[in-house]
mmCIF file of C-alpha atoms in Angstrom:
data_model
loop_
_atom_site.group_PDB
_atom_site.id
_atom_site.type_symbol
_atom_site.label_atom_id
_atom_site.label_comp_id
_atom_site.label_asym_id
_atom_site.label_seq_id
_atom_site.Cartn_x
_atom_site.Cartn_y
_atom_site.Cartn_z
ATOM 1 C CA MET A 1 110.365 63.185 47.003
ATOM 2 C CA ALA A 2 113.157 65.703 47.752
ATOM 3 C CA LEU A 3 114.255 66.398 51.306
ATOM 4 C CA VAL A 4 112.292 69.309 52.778
ATOM 5 C CA PRO A 5 114.204 71.959 54.777
ATOM 6 C CA VAL A 6 113.254 72.095 58.458
ATOM 7 C CA ALA A 7 111.839 75.629 58.314
ATOM 8 C CA ASP A 8 109.720 74.803 55.266
ATOM 9 C CA ALA A 9 108.423 71.618 56.879
ATOM 10 C CA LEU A 10 107.378 73.484 60.021
ATOM 11 C CA GLU A 11 105.639 76.197 58.005
ATOM 12 C CA ARG A 12 103.671 73.604 56.029
ATOM 13 C CA LEU A 13 102.793 71.643 59.143
ATOM 14 C CA LEU A 14 101.475 74.763 60.936
ATOM 15 C CA ASP A 15 99.594 76.134 57.932
ATOM 16 C CA GLY A 16 95.968 76.706 58.861
ATOM 17 C CA ALA A 17 96.352 75.282 62.369
ATOM 18 C CA GLN A 18 93.957 76.906 64.814
ATOM 19 C CA PRO A 19 91.889 75.872 67.836
ATOM 20 C CA SER A 20 88.859 73.710 67.080
ATOM 21 C CA GLY A 21 86.613 75.608 69.489
ATOM 22 C CA HIS A 22 86.217 76.696 73.090
ATOM 23 C CA GLU A 23 84.404 75.649 76.241
ATOM 24 C CA ALA A 24 83.490 76.991 79.668
ATOM 25 C CA VAL A 25 85.265 75.289 82.565
ATOM 26 C CA GLY A 26 85.266 75.855 86.308
ATOM 27 C CA LEU A 27 88.246 77.653 87.781
ATOM 28 C CA MET A 28 89.467 74.540 89.579
ATOM 29 C CA ASP A 29 89.748 72.792 86.200
ATOM 30 C CA ALA A 30 91.223 75.731 84.318
ATOM 31 C CA VAL A 31 94.851 75.626 85.403
ATOM 32 C CA GLU A 32 97.212 75.869 82.414
ATOM 33 C CA ARG A 33 94.280 76.352 80.051
ATOM 34 C CA VAL A 34 94.255 79.209 77.526
ATOM 35 C CA LEU A 35 91.627 81.947 77.541
ATOM 36 C CA ALA A 36 89.422 82.042 74.448
ATOM 37 C CA GLU A 37 88.007 85.437 75.414
ATOM 38 C CA PRO A 38 89.009 88.229 77.791
ATOM 39 C CA VAL A 39 88.074 88.137 81.463
ATOM 40 C CA ILE A 40 86.204 91.319 82.372
ATOM 41 C CA ALA A 41 85.680 92.393 85.980
ATOM 42 C CA LEU A 42 82.122 91.811 87.166
ATOM 43 C CA ARG A 43 82.719 93.872 90.306
ATOM 44 C CA THR A 44 84.994 96.505 91.799
ATOM 45 C CA GLN A 45 87.807 95.445 94.139
ATOM 46 C CA PRO A 46 87.884 96.590 96.876
ATOM 47 C CA PRO A 47 84.176 97.398 96.674
ATOM 48 C CA PHE A 48 84.566 100.043 99.423
ATOM 49 C CA ASP A 49 87.296 101.889 101.276
ATOM 50 C CA ALA A 50 88.729 99.160 103.486
ATOM 51 C CA SER A 51 91.178 98.801 106.327
ATOM 52 C CA ALA A 52 94.561 97.380 105.310
ATOM 53 C CA MET A 53 95.538 96.602 108.902
ATOM 54 C CA ASP A 54 94.151 95.600 112.257
ATOM 55 C CA GLY A 55 93.791 98.699 114.399
ATOM 56 C CA TYR A 56 91.492 101.643 115.011
ATOM 57 C CA ALA A 57 89.593 103.795 112.524
ATOM 58 C CA THR A 58 89.603 107.431 113.525
ATOM 59 C CA ARG A 59 90.125 110.988 112.283
ATOM 60 C CA ALA A 60 93.644 112.025 111.345
ATOM 61 C CA ALA A 61 93.074 115.420 112.988
ATOM 62 C CA ASP A 62 92.645 113.713 116.361
ATOM 63 C CA VAL A 63 95.930 111.753 116.157
ATOM 64 C CA ALA A 64 98.179 114.338 114.507
ATOM 65 C CA SER A 65 99.915 114.926 117.833
ATOM 66 C CA VAL A 66 100.453 112.339 120.556
ATOM 67 C CA PRO A 67 99.724 111.069 123.064
ATOM 68 C CA ALA A 68 96.058 111.272 122.049
ATOM 69 C CA ARG A 69 93.126 109.741 123.908
ATOM 70 C CA LEU A 70 90.151 108.358 122.013
ATOM 71 C CA SER A 71 86.852 106.764 123.024
ATOM 72 C CA VAL A 72 86.172 103.421 121.332
ATOM 73 C CA ILE A 73 82.525 103.465 120.182
ATOM 74 C CA GLY A 74 82.250 100.143 118.367
ATOM 75 C CA MET A 75 83.830 97.380 116.335
ATOM 76 C CA ALA A 76 84.133 96.615 112.592
ATOM 77 C CA PRO A 77 85.213 93.003 111.876
ATOM 78 C CA ALA A 78 85.765 91.843 108.291
ATOM 79 C CA GLY A 79 82.425 91.152 106.650
ATOM 80 C CA ARG A 80 80.438 93.419 108.969
ATOM 81 C CA GLY A 81 80.925 97.164 108.933
ATOM 82 C CA PHE A 82 80.275 99.585 111.802
ATOM 83 C CA ASP A 83 76.765 101.052 111.612
ATOM 84 C CA GLY A 84 77.433 104.608 112.655
ATOM 85 C CA ALA A 85 79.841 107.510 112.265
ATOM 86 C CA VAL A 86 83.154 108.396 113.916
ATOM 87 C CA GLY A 87 83.162 111.791 115.583
ATOM 88 C CA LYS A 88 85.722 113.962 117.319
ATOM 89 C CA ALA A 89 88.072 112.058 119.635
ATOM 90 C CA GLN A 90 86.387 108.764 118.764
ATOM 91 C CA ALA A 91 87.594 105.502 117.243
ATOM 92 C CA VAL A 92 86.226 102.175 116.001
ATOM 93 C CA ARG A 93 88.100 98.932 116.571
ATOM 94 C CA ILE A 94 88.634 97.638 113.010
ATOM 95 C CA PHE A 95 90.125 94.548 111.360
ATOM 96 C CA THR A 96 91.810 93.982 108.003
ATOM 97 C CA GLY A 97 89.333 94.044 105.125
ATOM 98 C CA ALA A 98 86.501 95.723 107.044
ATOM 99 C CA PRO A 99 84.807 98.814 105.549
ATOM 100 C CA LEU A 100 86.102 102.174 106.715
ATOM 101 C CA PRO A 101 83.426 103.719 108.985
ATOM 102 C CA GLU A 102 81.787 107.003 108.051
ATOM 103 C CA GLY A 103 83.729 109.956 109.424
ATOM 104 C CA ALA A 104 87.055 108.112 109.722
ATOM 105 C CA ASP A 105 89.930 108.970 107.397
ATOM 106 C CA THR A 106 92.855 106.984 108.806
ATOM 107 C CA ILE A 107 93.712 103.705 110.520
ATOM 108 C CA VAL A 108 95.984 103.640 113.560
ATOM 109 C CA ILE A 109 97.649 100.240 113.722
ATOM 110 C CA GLN A 110 97.103 98.324 116.944
ATOM 111 C CA GLU A 111 100.834 98.280 117.749
ATOM 112 C CA ASN A 112 100.654 102.061 118.246
ATOM 113 C CA VAL A 113 97.771 101.942 120.708
ATOM 114 C CA ARG A 114 97.634 101.368 124.477
ATOM 115 C CA ALA A 115 94.379 100.388 126.206
ATOM 116 C CA LEU A 116 93.599 102.538 129.263
ATOM 117 C CA GLY A 117 90.415 100.741 130.252
ATOM 118 C CA GLY A 118 86.818 101.881 130.284
ATOM 119 C CA GLY A 119 86.629 101.996 126.485
ATOM 120 C CA VAL A 120 89.465 104.543 126.202
ATOM 121 C CA ILE A 121 92.700 104.090 124.231
ATOM 122 C CA GLU A 122 95.863 106.141 123.979
ATOM 123 C CA VAL A 123 97.553 106.587 120.602
ATOM 124 C CA THR A 124 101.335 106.667 120.948
ATOM 125 C CA GLU A 125 102.384 107.452 117.340
ATOM 126 C CA PRO A 126 100.909 110.115 115.004
ATOM 127 C CA THR A 127 99.080 108.813 111.913
ATOM 128 C CA ALA A 128 98.503 110.847 108.768
ATOM 129 C CA GLU A 129 95.259 110.990 106.783
ATOM 130 C CA GLY A 130 94.735 108.036 104.445
ATOM 131 C CA ARG A 131 97.235 105.705 106.153
ATOM 132 C CA ASN A 132 96.509 101.962 106.096
ATOM 133 C CA ILE A 133 93.415 102.362 103.912
ATOM 134 C CA ARG A 134 92.734 100.499 100.668
ATOM 135 C CA ARG A 135 90.646 102.810 98.537
ATOM 136 C CA ILE A 136 87.671 101.574 96.532
ATOM 137 C CA GLY A 137 88.801 100.201 93.156
ATOM 138 C CA LEU A 138 92.479 100.079 94.177
ATOM 139 C CA ASP A 139 92.894 96.712 92.410
ATOM 140 C CA PHE A 140 90.306 96.967 89.619
ATOM 141 C CA SER A 141 86.923 98.426 88.735
ATOM 142 C CA LYS A 142 83.845 96.803 87.266
ATOM 143 C CA GLY A 143 84.193 96.553 83.469
ATOM 144 C CA ASP A 144 87.997 96.495 83.446
ATOM 145 C CA ILE A 145 89.650 93.936 81.124
ATOM 146 C CA LEU A 146 91.700 91.911 83.575
ATOM 147 C CA LEU A 147 93.024 89.067 81.409
ATOM 148 C CA GLU A 148 93.435 89.112 77.648
ATOM 149 C CA LYS A 149 92.440 86.405 75.204
ATOM 150 C CA GLY A 150 95.301 83.941 74.815
ATOM 151 C CA ARG A 151 96.467 84.237 78.438
ATOM 152 C CA LEU A 152 97.729 81.025 79.970
ATOM 153 C CA LEU A 153 95.864 80.584 83.235
ATOM 154 C CA ASP A 154 98.512 80.397 85.925
ATOM 155 C CA PRO A 155 97.783 80.629 89.682
ATOM 156 C CA ALA A 156 97.732 84.439 89.764
ATOM 157 C CA ALA A 157 95.413 84.660 86.745
ATOM 158 C CA LEU A 158 92.995 82.137 88.233
ATOM 159 C CA SER A 159 92.887 83.990 91.548
ATOM 160 C CA LEU A 160 92.250 87.246 89.703
ATOM 161 C CA ALA A 161 89.372 85.719 87.729
ATOM 162 C CA ALA A 162 87.844 84.425 90.958
ATOM 163 C CA SER A 163 88.267 87.809 92.635
ATOM 164 C CA ALA A 164 86.378 89.369 89.730
ATOM 165 C CA ASN A 165 83.459 86.985 90.506
ATOM 166 C CA HIS A 166 83.924 84.549 87.619
ATOM 167 C CA PRO A 167 83.153 80.929 88.601
ATOM 168 C CA PHE A 168 83.889 79.800 85.029
ATOM 169 C CA VAL A 169 86.211 80.919 82.237
ATOM 170 C CA ASN A 170 85.937 80.373 78.484
ATOM 171 C CA VAL A 171 89.013 78.492 77.263
ATOM 172 C CA PHE A 172 90.182 76.910 74.029
ATOM 173 C CA LYS A 173 89.587 73.207 73.702
ATOM 174 C CA ARG A 174 92.652 71.081 74.244
ATOM 175 C CA PRO A 175 93.706 69.183 71.102
ATOM 176 C CA LEU A 176 93.512 65.403 71.279
ATOM 177 C CA VAL A 177 96.525 63.384 70.127
ATOM 178 C CA ALA A 178 96.180 59.687 69.306
ATOM 179 C CA ILE A 179 99.476 57.761 69.445
ATOM 180 C CA ILE A 180 99.978 54.537 67.514
ATOM 181 C CA ALA A 181 103.226 52.599 67.847
ATOM 182 C CA THR A 182 104.056 50.020 65.179
ATOM 183 C CA GLY A 183 106.374 47.028 65.022
ATOM 184 C CA ASP A 184 106.344 43.270 65.575
ATOM 185 C CA GLU A 185 109.448 43.646 67.721
ATOM 186 C CA LEU A 186 107.812 45.947 70.298
ATOM 187 C CA LEU A 187 106.389 45.059 73.707
ATOM 188 C CA PRO A 188 105.222 47.412 76.481
ATOM 189 C CA PRO A 189 107.397 48.084 79.542
ATOM 190 C CA GLY A 190 107.249 45.285 82.109
ATOM 191 C CA SER A 191 107.042 42.551 79.483
ATOM 192 C CA GLU A 192 109.121 39.388 79.290
ATOM 193 C CA LEU A 193 111.143 39.895 76.117
ATOM 194 C CA GLY A 194 111.884 37.281 73.528
ATOM 195 C CA PRO A 195 115.330 37.143 71.897
ATOM 196 C CA ASP A 196 114.292 39.420 69.011
ATOM 197 C CA GLN A 197 112.125 41.901 70.874
ATOM 198 C CA ILE A 198 112.632 45.336 72.452
ATOM 199 C CA ILE A 199 110.658 47.633 74.722
ATOM 200 C CA SER A 200 108.350 50.225 73.164
ATOM 201 C CA SER A 201 109.507 53.499 74.745
ATOM 202 C CA ASN A 202 108.767 56.262 72.246
ATOM 203 C CA ALA A 203 105.095 56.688 73.103
ATOM 204 C CA TYR A 204 105.873 57.820 76.635
ATOM 205 C CA GLY A 205 108.205 60.618 75.601
ATOM 206 C CA VAL A 206 105.934 61.732 72.762
ATOM 207 C CA ALA A 207 102.933 61.772 75.093
ATOM 208 C CA ALA A 208 104.886 63.829 77.613
ATOM 209 C CA ALA A 209 105.862 66.322 74.897
ATOM 210 C CA ALA A 210 102.212 66.656 73.872
ATOM 211 C CA GLN A 211 101.002 67.095 77.429
ATOM 212 C CA SER A 212 103.663 69.719 78.132
ATOM 213 C CA VAL A 213 101.845 72.087 75.758
ATOM 214 C CA GLY A 214 98.382 71.289 77.074
ATOM 215 C CA ALA A 215 97.246 68.516 74.700
ATOM 216 C CA ARG A 216 95.226 65.473 75.693
ATOM 217 C CA VAL A 217 96.652 62.092 74.756
ATOM 218 C CA VAL A 218 95.126 58.709 73.990
ATOM 219 C CA ASP A 219 97.648 55.883 73.662
ATOM 220 C CA LEU A 220 96.203 53.298 71.281
ATOM 221 C CA GLY A 221 98.976 50.797 71.878
ATOM 222 C CA ILE A 222 101.173 48.819 69.507
ATOM 223 C CA ALA A 223 100.098 47.666 66.047
ATOM 224 C CA ALA A 224 101.737 44.643 64.461
ATOM 225 C CA ASP A 225 103.447 45.092 61.104
ATOM 226 C CA LYS A 226 100.238 44.380 59.228
ATOM 227 C CA LYS A 227 98.169 46.870 57.306
ATOM 228 C CA GLU A 228 94.919 45.677 58.863
ATOM 229 C CA ALA A 229 96.329 46.068 62.403
ATOM 230 C CA ILE A 230 97.461 49.635 61.737
ATOM 231 C CA ALA A 231 94.166 50.475 60.023
ATOM 232 C CA ALA A 232 92.206 49.175 63.028
ATOM 233 C CA LEU A 233 94.026 51.491 65.416
ATOM 234 C CA LEU A 234 93.685 54.369 62.971
ATOM 235 C CA LYS A 235 89.930 53.802 62.994
ATOM 236 C CA LYS A 236 89.953 54.028 66.791
ATOM 237 C CA ALA A 237 91.806 57.344 66.565
ATOM 238 C CA VAL A 238 89.149 58.740 64.225
ATOM 239 C CA GLU A 239 86.346 57.468 66.466
ATOM 240 C CA ALA A 240 88.008 59.112 69.486
ATOM 241 C CA GLY A 241 87.874 62.486 67.732
ATOM 242 C CA ALA A 242 91.627 62.932 67.445
ATOM 243 C CA ASP A 243 92.884 66.232 66.078
ATOM 244 C CA VAL A 244 96.333 64.763 65.491
ATOM 245 C CA VAL A 245 97.354 61.161 64.849
ATOM 246 C CA VAL A 246 100.972 60.376 65.644
ATOM 247 C CA THR A 247 102.442 57.110 64.392
ATOM 248 C CA LEU A 248 105.735 55.826 65.745
ATOM 249 C CA GLY A 249 107.984 53.921 63.346
ATOM 250 C CA GLY A 250 107.009 52.411 60.042
ATOM 251 C CA ALA A 251 107.399 55.697 58.177
ATOM 252 C CA SER A 252 110.619 54.925 56.323
ATOM 253 C CA VAL A 253 111.072 52.986 53.079
ATOM 254 C CA GLY A 254 111.570 49.405 54.279
ATOM 255 C CA ASP A 255 109.364 46.490 53.285
ATOM 256 C CA HIS A 256 107.664 46.591 56.694
ATOM 257 C CA ASP A 257 107.240 50.369 56.828
ATOM 258 C CA LEU A 258 103.524 50.398 56.102
ATOM 259 C CA ILE A 259 102.332 53.687 57.599
ATOM 260 C CA HIS A 260 102.312 55.628 54.346
ATOM 261 C CA ASP A 261 100.283 53.002 52.508
ATOM 262 C CA VAL A 262 97.711 52.643 55.298
ATOM 263 C CA LEU A 263 97.230 56.379 55.824
ATOM 264 C CA THR A 264 96.915 57.200 52.146
ATOM 265 C CA GLY A 265 94.593 54.236 51.746
ATOM 266 C CA GLU A 266 92.368 55.721 54.456
ATOM 267 C CA GLY A 267 92.246 59.087 52.698
ATOM 268 C CA MET A 268 95.341 60.975 53.865
ATOM 269 C CA THR A 269 96.770 63.529 51.454
ATOM 270 C CA LEU A 270 100.544 63.446 51.842
ATOM 271 C CA ASP A 271 102.172 66.848 52.296
ATOM 272 C CA PHE A 272 105.813 65.865 52.768
ATOM 273 C CA TRP A 273 107.924 62.838 53.597
ATOM 274 C CA LYS A 274 111.596 63.053 54.536
ATOM 275 C CA ILE A 275 113.193 66.174 56.001
ATOM 276 C CA ALA A 276 116.700 67.525 55.585
ATOM 277 C CA MET A 277 117.590 67.005 59.236
ATOM 278 C CA ARG A 278 119.485 64.619 61.471
ATOM 279 C CA PRO A 279 118.133 62.848 63.459
ATOM 280 C CA GLY A 280 114.603 62.645 62.055
ATOM 281 C CA LYS A 281 114.925 62.421 58.278
ATOM 282 C CA PRO A 282 111.948 60.047 57.684
ATOM 283 C CA LEU A 283 109.318 62.288 59.302
ATOM 284 C CA MET A 284 106.028 62.243 57.367
ATOM 285 C CA PHE A 285 103.120 64.695 57.428
ATOM 286 C CA GLY A 286 99.728 64.730 55.769
ATOM 287 C CA ARG A 287 96.049 65.530 56.333
ATOM 288 C CA MET A 288 93.083 63.240 56.518
ATOM 289 C CA GLY A 289 90.137 65.611 56.491
ATOM 290 C CA ASN A 290 90.522 67.759 59.622
ATOM 291 C CA ILE A 291 92.989 65.332 61.174
ATOM 292 C CA ARG A 292 96.702 66.046 60.933
ATOM 293 C CA CYS A 293 98.809 62.916 60.614
ATOM 294 C CA ILE A 294 102.444 62.882 61.693
ATOM 295 C CA GLY A 295 104.603 59.829 61.095
ATOM 296 C CA LEU A 296 107.524 60.029 63.517
ATOM 297 C CA PRO A 297 110.701 57.993 63.030
ATOM 298 C CA GLY A 298 111.070 54.785 65.004
ATOM 299 C CA ASN A 299 114.503 55.677 66.384
ATOM 300 C CA PRO A 300 113.864 56.993 69.908
ATOM 301 C CA VAL A 301 116.026 60.115 69.775
ATOM 302 C CA ALA A 302 114.761 61.057 66.308
ATOM 303 C CA SER A 303 111.191 60.630 67.518
ATOM 304 C CA LEU A 304 111.692 62.954 70.492
ATOM 305 C CA VAL A 305 113.707 65.564 68.588
ATOM 306 C CA CYS A 306 110.961 65.713 65.951
ATOM 307 C CA SER A 307 108.381 66.036 68.736
ATOM 308 C CA GLN A 308 110.277 69.055 70.066
ATOM 309 C CA LEU A 309 110.619 70.697 66.661
ATOM 310 C CA PHE A 310 107.263 69.899 65.062
ATOM 311 C CA LEU A 311 104.684 68.281 67.336
ATOM 312 C CA LYS A 312 104.889 70.752 70.216
ATOM 313 C CA PRO A 313 104.528 73.891 68.050
ATOM 314 C CA LEU A 314 101.580 72.316 66.218
ATOM 315 C CA LEU A 315 99.746 71.314 69.385
ATOM 316 C CA ALA A 316 100.431 74.680 71.002
ATOM 317 C CA ARG A 317 98.808 76.449 68.067
ATOM 318 C CA LEU A 318 95.857 74.045 68.016
ATOM 319 C CA GLY A 319 95.368 74.814 71.709
ATOM 320 C CA GLY A 320 95.552 78.582 71.288
ATOM 321 C CA ARG A 321 98.959 78.903 72.915
ATOM 322 C CA GLY A 322 101.947 80.913 71.927
ATOM 323 C CA TYR A 323 105.094 78.848 71.538
ATOM 324 C CA ARG A 324 108.701 79.676 70.856
ATOM 325 C CA GLN A 325 111.724 77.406 70.856
ATOM 326 C CA ASP A 326 114.355 78.446 73.390
ATOM 327 C CA VAL A 327 117.344 79.031 71.101
ATOM 328 C CA ARG A 328 120.411 80.682 72.622
ATOM 329 C CA GLU A 329 123.892 81.624 71.508
ATOM 330 C CA ALA A 330 126.826 79.668 72.927
ATOM 331 C CA ARG A 331 130.343 78.661 72.004
ATOM 332 C CA LEU A 332 131.730 75.207 71.334
ATOM 333 C CA SER A 333 133.983 73.490 73.845
ATOM 334 C CA ALA A 334 135.300 71.140 71.159
ATOM 335 C CA PRO A 335 135.808 71.241 67.371
ATOM 336 C CA MET A 336 133.056 69.964 65.062
ATOM 337 C CA GLN A 337 133.363 68.612 61.544
ATOM 338 C CA ALA A 338 131.813 70.235 58.483
ATOM 339 C CA ASN A 339 128.148 69.380 57.944
ATOM 340 C CA ASP A 340 126.414 67.902 54.901
ATOM 341 C CA LEU A 341 123.056 68.833 53.333
ATOM 342 C CA ARG A 342 121.039 68.037 56.468
ATOM 343 C CA GLN A 343 120.469 70.298 59.480
ATOM 344 C CA ASP A 344 121.990 68.625 62.518
ATOM 345 C CA TYR A 345 120.616 68.611 66.083
ATOM 346 C CA VAL A 346 123.545 67.489 68.204
ATOM 347 C CA ARG A 347 122.957 66.402 71.808
ATOM 348 C CA ALA A 348 125.075 68.458 74.171
ATOM 349 C CA ILE A 349 125.637 69.572 77.743
ATOM 350 C CA VAL A 350 125.290 73.345 78.023
ATOM 351 C CA LYS A 351 126.882 75.153 80.959
ATOM 352 C CA GLU A 352 127.524 78.776 81.811
ATOM 353 C CA ASP A 353 130.912 80.242 82.614
ATOM 354 C CA ALA A 354 132.115 83.801 83.107
ATOM 355 C CA ASP A 355 131.931 84.470 79.347
ATOM 356 C CA GLY A 356 128.507 82.942 78.637
ATOM 357 C CA LEU A 357 127.178 79.550 77.574
ATOM 358 C CA VAL A 358 129.478 76.699 76.577
ATOM 359 C CA ALA A 359 128.146 73.686 74.634
ATOM 360 C CA THR A 360 129.895 70.318 74.850
ATOM 361 C CA PRO A 361 128.620 67.767 72.301
ATOM 362 C CA PHE A 362 128.436 64.089 73.167
ATOM 363 C CA GLY A 363 131.008 62.075 71.260
ATOM 364 C CA ILE A 364 128.493 59.532 69.915
ATOM 365 C CA GLN A 365 125.225 60.753 68.382
ATOM 366 C CA ASP A 366 123.522 57.480 67.400
ATOM 367 C CA SER A 367 119.777 58.077 67.231
ATOM 368 C CA SER A 368 119.006 54.981 69.301
ATOM 369 C CA MET A 369 120.796 56.334 72.387
ATOM 370 C CA LEU A 370 118.157 57.689 74.734
ATOM 371 C CA ARG A 371 120.518 58.058 77.663
ATOM 372 C CA THR A 372 122.505 60.832 76.001
ATOM 373 C CA LEU A 373 119.273 62.665 75.185
ATOM 374 C CA ALA A 374 118.134 62.359 78.800
ATOM 375 C CA ASP A 375 121.514 63.689 79.955
ATOM 376 C CA ALA A 376 121.573 66.495 77.391
ATOM 377 C CA ASN A 377 120.056 69.874 78.220
ATOM 378 C CA GLY A 378 120.503 71.291 74.727
ATOM 379 C CA LEU A 379 120.851 70.523 71.036
ATOM 380 C CA ILE A 380 123.585 72.228 69.032
ATOM 381 C CA VAL A 381 121.931 73.338 65.781
ATOM 382 C CA ARG A 382 124.229 72.920 62.781
ATOM 383 C CA ALA A 383 122.974 74.436 59.538
ATOM 384 C CA PRO A 384 123.260 72.514 56.270
ATOM 385 C CA PHE A 385 126.769 72.703 54.783
ATOM 386 C CA ALA A 386 128.121 74.433 57.891
ATOM 387 C CA PRO A 387 131.937 74.493 57.708
ATOM 388 C CA ALA A 388 134.161 72.810 60.266
ATOM 389 C CA SER A 389 134.192 74.741 63.547
ATOM 390 C CA ALA A 390 137.037 75.066 66.021
ATOM 391 C CA ALA A 391 136.676 74.976 69.781
ATOM 392 C CA GLY A 392 135.513 78.395 70.944
ATOM 393 C CA SER A 393 133.490 79.024 67.777
ATOM 394 C CA PRO A 394 129.989 80.465 68.211
ATOM 395 C CA CYS A 395 127.019 78.133 67.839
ATOM 396 C CA SER A 396 123.251 78.109 68.304
ATOM 397 C CA VAL A 397 121.756 75.836 70.948
ATOM 398 C CA LEU A 398 118.153 74.733 71.285
ATOM 399 C CA MET A 399 117.646 74.415 75.034
ATOM 400 C CA LEU A 400 115.694 71.391 76.218
ATOM 401 C CA ARG A 401 115.399 72.357 79.883
#
C-alpha cells in the first residue's frame, strides 16, 4: 500500500464524521459542551425598567437645579417594587435591580444626596432624565436567539442561558474513545520493571489529547502480543459503545504487530495504512461498522503527533465542535537539510522577537524522545521534497501551546 499524503489521510479520516446524537444536560454539567440547537430567550431581561444604582427614584424635573429638597415616600428594595407613584418633589429610596416606580424617570445616586431628617433629603448634584436606569429589554427580549447551534458553552454562555430561564441545554453527545495499548514489554506506571520491560506512557498523552476536545475516554489497559488478548479488549470497546477505538503500537509490519490482523478479522474495513509523514508513518485507519479504528504508532512522539494531526480533528467533528490547527509563519534560527518524500513535523522552540516568530529545531528528532516534545511548543512543518533552508528562511510552525 502506497504512502498516503497527510492531507489526503485527514480528509479520508474525517469523511462522514458527524455527531451521533444530542442530549439535554443541566447547566452545571454543560461547561465546554457544544450546543446542538440554539438557545432562545424564554423571558425579557430586564423584565422592567430597573435601577442601575443604589439611590433615589424621582422626577428629573425636580432635580434639574440644586440644591433640591425631596420628601421620601417609600422604599424599593430588589425583588419588591414600590406600590405607589412618585409625585412632585417626592422620591423613593431604591436599590440596584429594583423596578423603577411609577412617575419616576431618573435615579439620583446616594452619593449625591444628604439626609436632612424627618423623611427629607437634599440633592446636591443635578441628574438628567433616564440616568442610572436599565430599560426593559436592555439585554435581550423574549424570543431572541441568544446562542447559536455549535456554540461552545463557556462561562459567559452558561450564565446567559441561565439568565434566559433555561435550566437545561441541548448539547451534542461527547464521543467515546476506547484506548488499547499493546506489547509484552509494557507495564503501567509505578510497576517494578524487568530487564526487558518499559513503562506504557502513550495512553496518557492520547487520552489527554482526546479530552482536550471534549471526548470521553475509557482506558482498556495493555494487551499482550497475542491475537486473542487484543481481540478481548476490542470486544470490551465495542460493548462500551466506543465511537473510536485507538490502538497504541502493533500497527507496523513486524512479526508481533498484530493489530491489522485482529481488526480486519473482527470486521474492520481498512482505509489506509502508512502515511507520508515523519514521525508517524505506520498510522492505520479503518471502519468497523460505525466505529472508527485508528492504529497509532508505538513510538511515543509519533503517537502524540498523530493524535494532534488526526485524532483531535476527528473527535472535535464527532462532538460537533469546530477545530483548526494553529499554524503560524516563522523563520528558522538554524539551517535545515533538504527533505525526502515524507512531510516532516520537527520539534522546535518557538519564540517571538522584534521581527516575528523564530523557530529553533531540536538537534535530535528521535521519535522515542518524549522530553523534547514536552519542551517543544511547536512543530516545524516541512513539506515533502522541501529544499535545504538557510537560517532566516521562512517556515510554517504548528503551535502546540
